[in-house]
Tab-separated table of C-alpha atoms in Angstrom:
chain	number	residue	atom	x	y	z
A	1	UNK	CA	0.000	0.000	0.000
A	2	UNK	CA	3.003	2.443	0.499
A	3	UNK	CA	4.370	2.130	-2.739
A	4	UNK	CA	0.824	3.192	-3.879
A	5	UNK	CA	0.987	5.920	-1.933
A	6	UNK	CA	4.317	6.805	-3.205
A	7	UNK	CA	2.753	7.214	-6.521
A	8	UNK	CA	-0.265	8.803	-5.791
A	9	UNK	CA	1.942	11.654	-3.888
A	10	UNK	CA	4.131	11.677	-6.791
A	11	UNK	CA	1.527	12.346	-9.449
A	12	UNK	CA	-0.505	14.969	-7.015
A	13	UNK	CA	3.148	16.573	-6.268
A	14	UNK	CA	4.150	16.995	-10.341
A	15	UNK	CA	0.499	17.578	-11.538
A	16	UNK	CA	-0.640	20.153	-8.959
A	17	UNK	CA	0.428	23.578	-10.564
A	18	UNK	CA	-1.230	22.684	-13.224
A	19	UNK	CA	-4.682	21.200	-11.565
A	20	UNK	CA	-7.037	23.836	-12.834
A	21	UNK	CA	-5.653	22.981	-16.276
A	22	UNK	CA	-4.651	19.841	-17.931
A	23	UNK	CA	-3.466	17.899	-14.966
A	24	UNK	CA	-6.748	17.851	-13.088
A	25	UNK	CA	-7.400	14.510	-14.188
A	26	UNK	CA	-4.153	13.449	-12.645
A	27	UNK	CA	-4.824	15.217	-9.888
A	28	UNK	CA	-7.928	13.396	-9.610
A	29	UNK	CA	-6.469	10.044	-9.891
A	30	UNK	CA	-3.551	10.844	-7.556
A	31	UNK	CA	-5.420	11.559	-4.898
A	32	UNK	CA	-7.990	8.590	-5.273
A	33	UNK	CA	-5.190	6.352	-4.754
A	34	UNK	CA	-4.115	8.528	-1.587
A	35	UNK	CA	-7.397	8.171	-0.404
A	36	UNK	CA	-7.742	4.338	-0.969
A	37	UNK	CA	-4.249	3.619	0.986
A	38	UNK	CA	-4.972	6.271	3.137
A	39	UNK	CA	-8.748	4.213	3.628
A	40	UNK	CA	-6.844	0.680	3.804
A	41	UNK	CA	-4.425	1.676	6.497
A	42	UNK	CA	-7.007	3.393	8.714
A	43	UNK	CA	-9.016	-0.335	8.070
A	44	UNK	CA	-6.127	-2.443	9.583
A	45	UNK	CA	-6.443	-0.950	12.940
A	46	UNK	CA	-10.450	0.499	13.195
A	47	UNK	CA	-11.621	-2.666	11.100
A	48	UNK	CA	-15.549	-2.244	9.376
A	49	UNK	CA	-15.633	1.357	11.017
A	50	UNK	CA	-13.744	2.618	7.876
A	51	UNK	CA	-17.143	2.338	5.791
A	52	UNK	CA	-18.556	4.858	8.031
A	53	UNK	CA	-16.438	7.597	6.431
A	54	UNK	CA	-14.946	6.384	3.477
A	55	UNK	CA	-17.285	6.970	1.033
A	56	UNK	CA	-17.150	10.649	1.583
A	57	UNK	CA	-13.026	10.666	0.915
A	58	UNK	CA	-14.435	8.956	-2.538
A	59	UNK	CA	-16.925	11.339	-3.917
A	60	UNK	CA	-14.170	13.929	-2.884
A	61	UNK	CA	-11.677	11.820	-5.319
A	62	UNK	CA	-14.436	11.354	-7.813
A	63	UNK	CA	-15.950	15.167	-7.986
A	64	UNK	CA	-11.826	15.910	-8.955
A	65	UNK	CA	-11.818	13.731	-11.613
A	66	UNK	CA	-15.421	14.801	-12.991
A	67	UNK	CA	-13.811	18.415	-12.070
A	68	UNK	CA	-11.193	18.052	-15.205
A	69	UNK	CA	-13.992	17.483	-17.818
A	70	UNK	CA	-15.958	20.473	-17.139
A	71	UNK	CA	-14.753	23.805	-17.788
A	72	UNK	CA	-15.372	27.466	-15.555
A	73	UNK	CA	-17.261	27.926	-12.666
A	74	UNK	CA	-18.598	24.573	-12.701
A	75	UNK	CA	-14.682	22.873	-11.972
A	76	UNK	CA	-14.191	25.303	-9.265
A	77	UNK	CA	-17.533	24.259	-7.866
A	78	UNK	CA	-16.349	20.400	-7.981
A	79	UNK	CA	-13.268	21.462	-6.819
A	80	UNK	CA	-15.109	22.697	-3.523
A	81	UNK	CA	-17.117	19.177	-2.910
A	82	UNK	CA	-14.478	17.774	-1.530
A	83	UNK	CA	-14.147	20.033	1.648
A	84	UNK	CA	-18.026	19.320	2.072
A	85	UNK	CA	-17.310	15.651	2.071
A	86	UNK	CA	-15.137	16.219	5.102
A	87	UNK	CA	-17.744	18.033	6.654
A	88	UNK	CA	-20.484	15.056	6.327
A	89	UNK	CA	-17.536	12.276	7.168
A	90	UNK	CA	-17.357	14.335	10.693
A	91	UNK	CA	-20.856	14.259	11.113
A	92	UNK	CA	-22.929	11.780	9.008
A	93	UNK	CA	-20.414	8.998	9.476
A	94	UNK	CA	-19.481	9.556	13.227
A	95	UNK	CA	-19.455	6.551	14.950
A	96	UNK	CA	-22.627	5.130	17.335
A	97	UNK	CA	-22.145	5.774	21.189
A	98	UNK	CA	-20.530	3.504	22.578
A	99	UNK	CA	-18.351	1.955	19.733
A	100	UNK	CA	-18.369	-1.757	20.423
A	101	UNK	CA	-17.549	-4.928	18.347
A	102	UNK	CA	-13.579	-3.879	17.420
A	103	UNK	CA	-10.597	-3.037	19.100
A	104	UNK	CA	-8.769	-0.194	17.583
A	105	UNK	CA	-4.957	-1.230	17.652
A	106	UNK	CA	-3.443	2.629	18.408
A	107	UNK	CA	0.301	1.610	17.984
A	108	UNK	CA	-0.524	-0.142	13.716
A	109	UNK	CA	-2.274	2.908	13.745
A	110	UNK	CA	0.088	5.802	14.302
A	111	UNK	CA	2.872	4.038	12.941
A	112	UNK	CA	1.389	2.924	9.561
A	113	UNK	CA	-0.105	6.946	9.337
A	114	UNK	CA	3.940	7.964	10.326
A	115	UNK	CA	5.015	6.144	7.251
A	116	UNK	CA	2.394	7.436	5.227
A	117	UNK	CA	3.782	10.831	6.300
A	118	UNK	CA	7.216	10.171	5.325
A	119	UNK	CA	6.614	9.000	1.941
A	120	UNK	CA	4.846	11.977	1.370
A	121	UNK	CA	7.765	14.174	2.307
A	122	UNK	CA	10.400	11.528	0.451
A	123	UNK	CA	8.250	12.400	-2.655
A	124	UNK	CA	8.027	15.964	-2.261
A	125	UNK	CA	11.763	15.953	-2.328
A	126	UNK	CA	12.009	13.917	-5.189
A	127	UNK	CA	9.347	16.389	-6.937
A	128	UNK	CA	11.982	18.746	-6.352
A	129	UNK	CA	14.603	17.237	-8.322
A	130	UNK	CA	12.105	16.790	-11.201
A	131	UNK	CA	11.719	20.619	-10.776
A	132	UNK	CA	15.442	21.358	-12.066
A	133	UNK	CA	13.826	19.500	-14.930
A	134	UNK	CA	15.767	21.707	-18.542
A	135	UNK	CA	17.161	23.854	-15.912
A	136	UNK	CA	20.225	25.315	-16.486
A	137	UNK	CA	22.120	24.983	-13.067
A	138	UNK	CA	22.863	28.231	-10.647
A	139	UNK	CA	23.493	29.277	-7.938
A	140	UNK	CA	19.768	30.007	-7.303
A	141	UNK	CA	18.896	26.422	-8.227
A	142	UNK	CA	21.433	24.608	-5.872
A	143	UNK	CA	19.955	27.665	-3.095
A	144	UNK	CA	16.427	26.591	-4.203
A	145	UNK	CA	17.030	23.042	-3.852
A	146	UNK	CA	19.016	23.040	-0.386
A	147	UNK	CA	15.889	25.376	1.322
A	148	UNK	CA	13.435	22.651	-0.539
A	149	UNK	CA	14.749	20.139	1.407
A	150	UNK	CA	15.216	22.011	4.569
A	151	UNK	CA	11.662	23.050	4.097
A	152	UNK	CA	10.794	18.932	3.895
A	153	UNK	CA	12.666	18.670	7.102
A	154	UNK	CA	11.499	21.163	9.162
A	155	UNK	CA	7.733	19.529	8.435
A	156	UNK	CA	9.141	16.366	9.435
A	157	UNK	CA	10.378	17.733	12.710
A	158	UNK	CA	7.099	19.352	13.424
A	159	UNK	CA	5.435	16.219	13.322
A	160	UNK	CA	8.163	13.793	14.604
A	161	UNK	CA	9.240	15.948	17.436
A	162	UNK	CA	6.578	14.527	19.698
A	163	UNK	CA	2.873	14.239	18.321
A	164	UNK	CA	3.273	10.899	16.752
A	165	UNK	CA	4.443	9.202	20.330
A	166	UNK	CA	2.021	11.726	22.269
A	167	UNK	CA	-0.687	10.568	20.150
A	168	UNK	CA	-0.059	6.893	20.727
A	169	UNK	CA	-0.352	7.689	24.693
A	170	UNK	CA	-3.335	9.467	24.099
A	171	UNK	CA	-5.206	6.643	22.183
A	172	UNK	CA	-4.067	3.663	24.721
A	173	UNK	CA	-5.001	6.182	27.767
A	174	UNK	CA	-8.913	6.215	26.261
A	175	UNK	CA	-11.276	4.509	26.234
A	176	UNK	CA	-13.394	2.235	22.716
A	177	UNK	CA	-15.542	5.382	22.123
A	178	UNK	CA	-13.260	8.356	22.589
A	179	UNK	CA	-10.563	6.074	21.049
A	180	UNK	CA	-12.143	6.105	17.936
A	181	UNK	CA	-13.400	9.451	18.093
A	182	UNK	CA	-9.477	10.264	18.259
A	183	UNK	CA	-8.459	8.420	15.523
A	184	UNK	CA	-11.152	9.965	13.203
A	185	UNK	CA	-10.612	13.550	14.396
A	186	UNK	CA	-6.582	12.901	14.374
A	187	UNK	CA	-5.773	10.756	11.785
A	188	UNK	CA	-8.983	11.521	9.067
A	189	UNK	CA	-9.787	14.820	8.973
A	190	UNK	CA	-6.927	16.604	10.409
A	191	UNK	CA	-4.492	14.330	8.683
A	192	UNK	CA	-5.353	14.838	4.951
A	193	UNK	CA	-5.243	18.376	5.228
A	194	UNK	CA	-1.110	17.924	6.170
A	195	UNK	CA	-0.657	15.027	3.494
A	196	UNK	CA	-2.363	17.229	0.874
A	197	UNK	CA	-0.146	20.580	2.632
A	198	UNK	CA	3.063	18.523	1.666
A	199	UNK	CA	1.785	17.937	-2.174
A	200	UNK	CA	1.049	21.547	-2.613
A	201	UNK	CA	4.287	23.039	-0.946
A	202	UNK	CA	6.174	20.495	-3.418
A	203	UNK	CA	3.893	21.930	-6.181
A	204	UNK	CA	5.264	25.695	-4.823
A	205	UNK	CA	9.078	25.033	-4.878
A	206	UNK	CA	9.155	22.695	-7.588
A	207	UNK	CA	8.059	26.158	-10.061
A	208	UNK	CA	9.998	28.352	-7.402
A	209	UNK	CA	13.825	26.687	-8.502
A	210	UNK	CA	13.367	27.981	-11.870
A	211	UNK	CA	12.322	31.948	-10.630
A	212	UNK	CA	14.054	31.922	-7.600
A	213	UNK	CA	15.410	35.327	-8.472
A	214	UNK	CA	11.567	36.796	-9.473
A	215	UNK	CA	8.713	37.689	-8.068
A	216	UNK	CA	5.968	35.250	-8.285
A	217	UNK	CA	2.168	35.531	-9.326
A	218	UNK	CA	-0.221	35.373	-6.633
A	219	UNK	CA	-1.428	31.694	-7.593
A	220	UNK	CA	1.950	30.136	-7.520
A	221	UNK	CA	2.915	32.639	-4.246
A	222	UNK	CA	-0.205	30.804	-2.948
A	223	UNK	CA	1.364	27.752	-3.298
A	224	UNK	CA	4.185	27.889	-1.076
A	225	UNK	CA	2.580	29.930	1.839
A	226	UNK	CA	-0.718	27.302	1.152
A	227	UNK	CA	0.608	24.549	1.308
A	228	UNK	CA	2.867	25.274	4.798
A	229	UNK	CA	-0.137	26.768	6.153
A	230	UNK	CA	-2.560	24.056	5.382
A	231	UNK	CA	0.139	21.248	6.626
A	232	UNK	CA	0.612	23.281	9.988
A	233	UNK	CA	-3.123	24.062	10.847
A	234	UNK	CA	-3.934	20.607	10.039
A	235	UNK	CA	-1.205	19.833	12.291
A	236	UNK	CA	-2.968	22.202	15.252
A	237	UNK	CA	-6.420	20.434	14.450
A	238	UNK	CA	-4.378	16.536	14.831
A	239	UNK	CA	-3.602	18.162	18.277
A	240	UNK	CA	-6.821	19.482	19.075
A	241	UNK	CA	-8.390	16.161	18.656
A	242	UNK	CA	-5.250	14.151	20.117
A	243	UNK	CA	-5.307	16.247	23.337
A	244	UNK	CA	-2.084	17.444	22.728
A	245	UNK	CA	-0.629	20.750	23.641
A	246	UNK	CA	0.310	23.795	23.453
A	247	UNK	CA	-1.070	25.222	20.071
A	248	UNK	CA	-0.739	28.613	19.964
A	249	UNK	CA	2.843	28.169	18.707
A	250	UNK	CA	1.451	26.441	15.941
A	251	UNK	CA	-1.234	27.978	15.203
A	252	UNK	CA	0.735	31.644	14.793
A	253	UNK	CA	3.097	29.656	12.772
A	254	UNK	CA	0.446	28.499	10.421
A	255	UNK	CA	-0.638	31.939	10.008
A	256	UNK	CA	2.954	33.532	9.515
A	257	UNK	CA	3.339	31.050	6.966
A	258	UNK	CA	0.479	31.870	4.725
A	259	UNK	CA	1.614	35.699	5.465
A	260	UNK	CA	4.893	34.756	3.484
A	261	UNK	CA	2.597	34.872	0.250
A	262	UNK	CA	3.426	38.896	-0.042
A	263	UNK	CA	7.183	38.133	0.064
A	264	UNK	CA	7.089	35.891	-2.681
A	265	UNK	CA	4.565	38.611	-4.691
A	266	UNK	CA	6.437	41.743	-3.612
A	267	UNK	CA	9.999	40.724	-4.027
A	268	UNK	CA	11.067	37.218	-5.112
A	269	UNK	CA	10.624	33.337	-5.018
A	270	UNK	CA	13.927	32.656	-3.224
A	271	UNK	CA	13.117	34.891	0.088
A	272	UNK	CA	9.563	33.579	0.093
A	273	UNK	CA	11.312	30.263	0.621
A	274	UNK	CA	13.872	31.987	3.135
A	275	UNK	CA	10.914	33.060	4.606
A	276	UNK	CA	9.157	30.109	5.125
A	277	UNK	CA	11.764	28.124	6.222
A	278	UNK	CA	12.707	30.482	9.130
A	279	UNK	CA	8.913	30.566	10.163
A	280	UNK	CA	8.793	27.166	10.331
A	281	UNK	CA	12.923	27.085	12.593
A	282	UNK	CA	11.563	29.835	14.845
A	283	UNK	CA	8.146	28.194	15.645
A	284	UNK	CA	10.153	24.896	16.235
A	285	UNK	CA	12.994	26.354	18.600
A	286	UNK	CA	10.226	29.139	20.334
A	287	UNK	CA	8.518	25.619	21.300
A	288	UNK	CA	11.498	23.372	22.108
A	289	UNK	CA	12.661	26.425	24.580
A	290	UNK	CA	9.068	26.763	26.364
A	291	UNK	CA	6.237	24.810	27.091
A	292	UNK	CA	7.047	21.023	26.382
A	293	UNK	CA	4.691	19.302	24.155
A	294	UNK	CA	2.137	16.911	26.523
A	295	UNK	CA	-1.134	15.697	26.298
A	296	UNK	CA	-3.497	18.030	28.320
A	297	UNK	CA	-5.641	16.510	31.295
């Protein structure tokens, strides 16, 4: 299932600045593969419960591929249905009180969803390389390339620093019920917003090596700043749900991150990335020097 997931990131990481255009349908079909693996590993530890909310990942996959047929308002409309989906997963398919009939193995669980991480942010370094693409080499690129993989880094840190252990106590310290409704909240809907935050950063510096020196256009500006945002708020909502604290660190980070989209309009691609990457350092040390990470009572 990882190596599926491999390619799914992959084709979601190369097609992406292109997904209102000709690479919707790939898109589309990248990220229906994410969301089967993503659907199979979640069904090795929670079992049956997985119908509950799969379908809704699905027609999210599905209105993205329908999306790349149609043309104007219409695709931006399909491009929208997926968000909704989450919205009836969390609600429509919430588990019965109490959950009963499966036990929810918490340690299969965060460790297959770790992996899944990593081979997202393995792939958005590779998408890197196929950035340099006709390239001629310069200083910029080899700049470009060394703050692309810092950036990959620094989101592994932010994840691997503590949450994925803290998250593990959390779900053996609860019980069936508020297990599951853990898992969903931590590893479902907060968790796809970070896989799909590392696709679209990758999307932002793969076109950012070859205008590191330029400004950007607000769309591809969006990219970068998007895509950290979106990985680090999704991170703050996998707390929320996990119990885990503090988030206000993360939460300002996720906003100063999105902020970094005038840098890269105003002045140039290379600084946006600068930019970025020092958010991400300084909201990493300003947490490692205060309040250690722990699972609130």
């Amino acid at each position: 299932m990882l190596i599926a997931a491999m390619a799914g990131f992959m084709v979601c990481a190369l097609a992406a600045p292109g997904a209102f255009g000709d690479a919707g349908l790939a898109i589309g079909l990248g990220y229906l593969m994410v969301v089967l693996v993503h659907a199979g590993l979640y069904a090795e530890s929670a079992g049956r419960e997985v119908i509950r909310f799969a379908p809704f990942n699905l027609l999210g996959a599905a209105a993205l591929i329908a999306a790349s047929f149609v043309d104007g308002g219409f695709r931006y409309g399909l491009w929208l249905v997926p968000l909704g989906a989450q919205y009836l997963a969390a609600t429509v398919g919430r588990p019965p009180e109490p959950v009963t009939g499966y036990v929810l193995h918490s340690f299969h669980l965060v460790e297959r969803h770790g992996l899944l991480l990593i081979v997202a942010l393995g792939e958005s370094v590779v998408a890197v390389g196929f950035g340099l693409g006709e390239l001629t080499l310069d200083l910029g690129s080899y700049l470009g390339v060394v703050l692309g993989v810092g950036l990959a880094g620094a989101l592994w840190w932010t994840y691997f620093l503590a949450d994925d252990h803290l998250a593990e106590r959390a779900l053996i310290a609860s019980d069936s019920s508020s297990r599951l409704r853990k898992a969903l909240g931590g590893f479902f809907y907060s968790y796809i917003p970070m896989l799909l935050g590392v696709v679209v950063l990758a999307a932002g510096v793969s076109h950012a090596l070859g205008h590191f020196g330029e400004r950007l256009d607000v769309t591809r500006a969006l990219l970068l700043a998007g895509g950290a945002a979106l990985y680090l708020l999704g991170n703050v909502a996998f707390r929320i749900a996990m119990g885990i604290r503090p988030l206000t660190i993360r939460a300002f980070g996720g906003v100063a991150a999105l902020a970094t989209i005038f840098v890269g309009v105003a002045v140039s691609a290379g600084l946006q990335l600068v930019s970025l990457l020092l958010v991400l350092v300084v909201m990493l040390t300003w947490e490692m020097r205060g309040e250690t990470a722990a699972i609130s009572s």
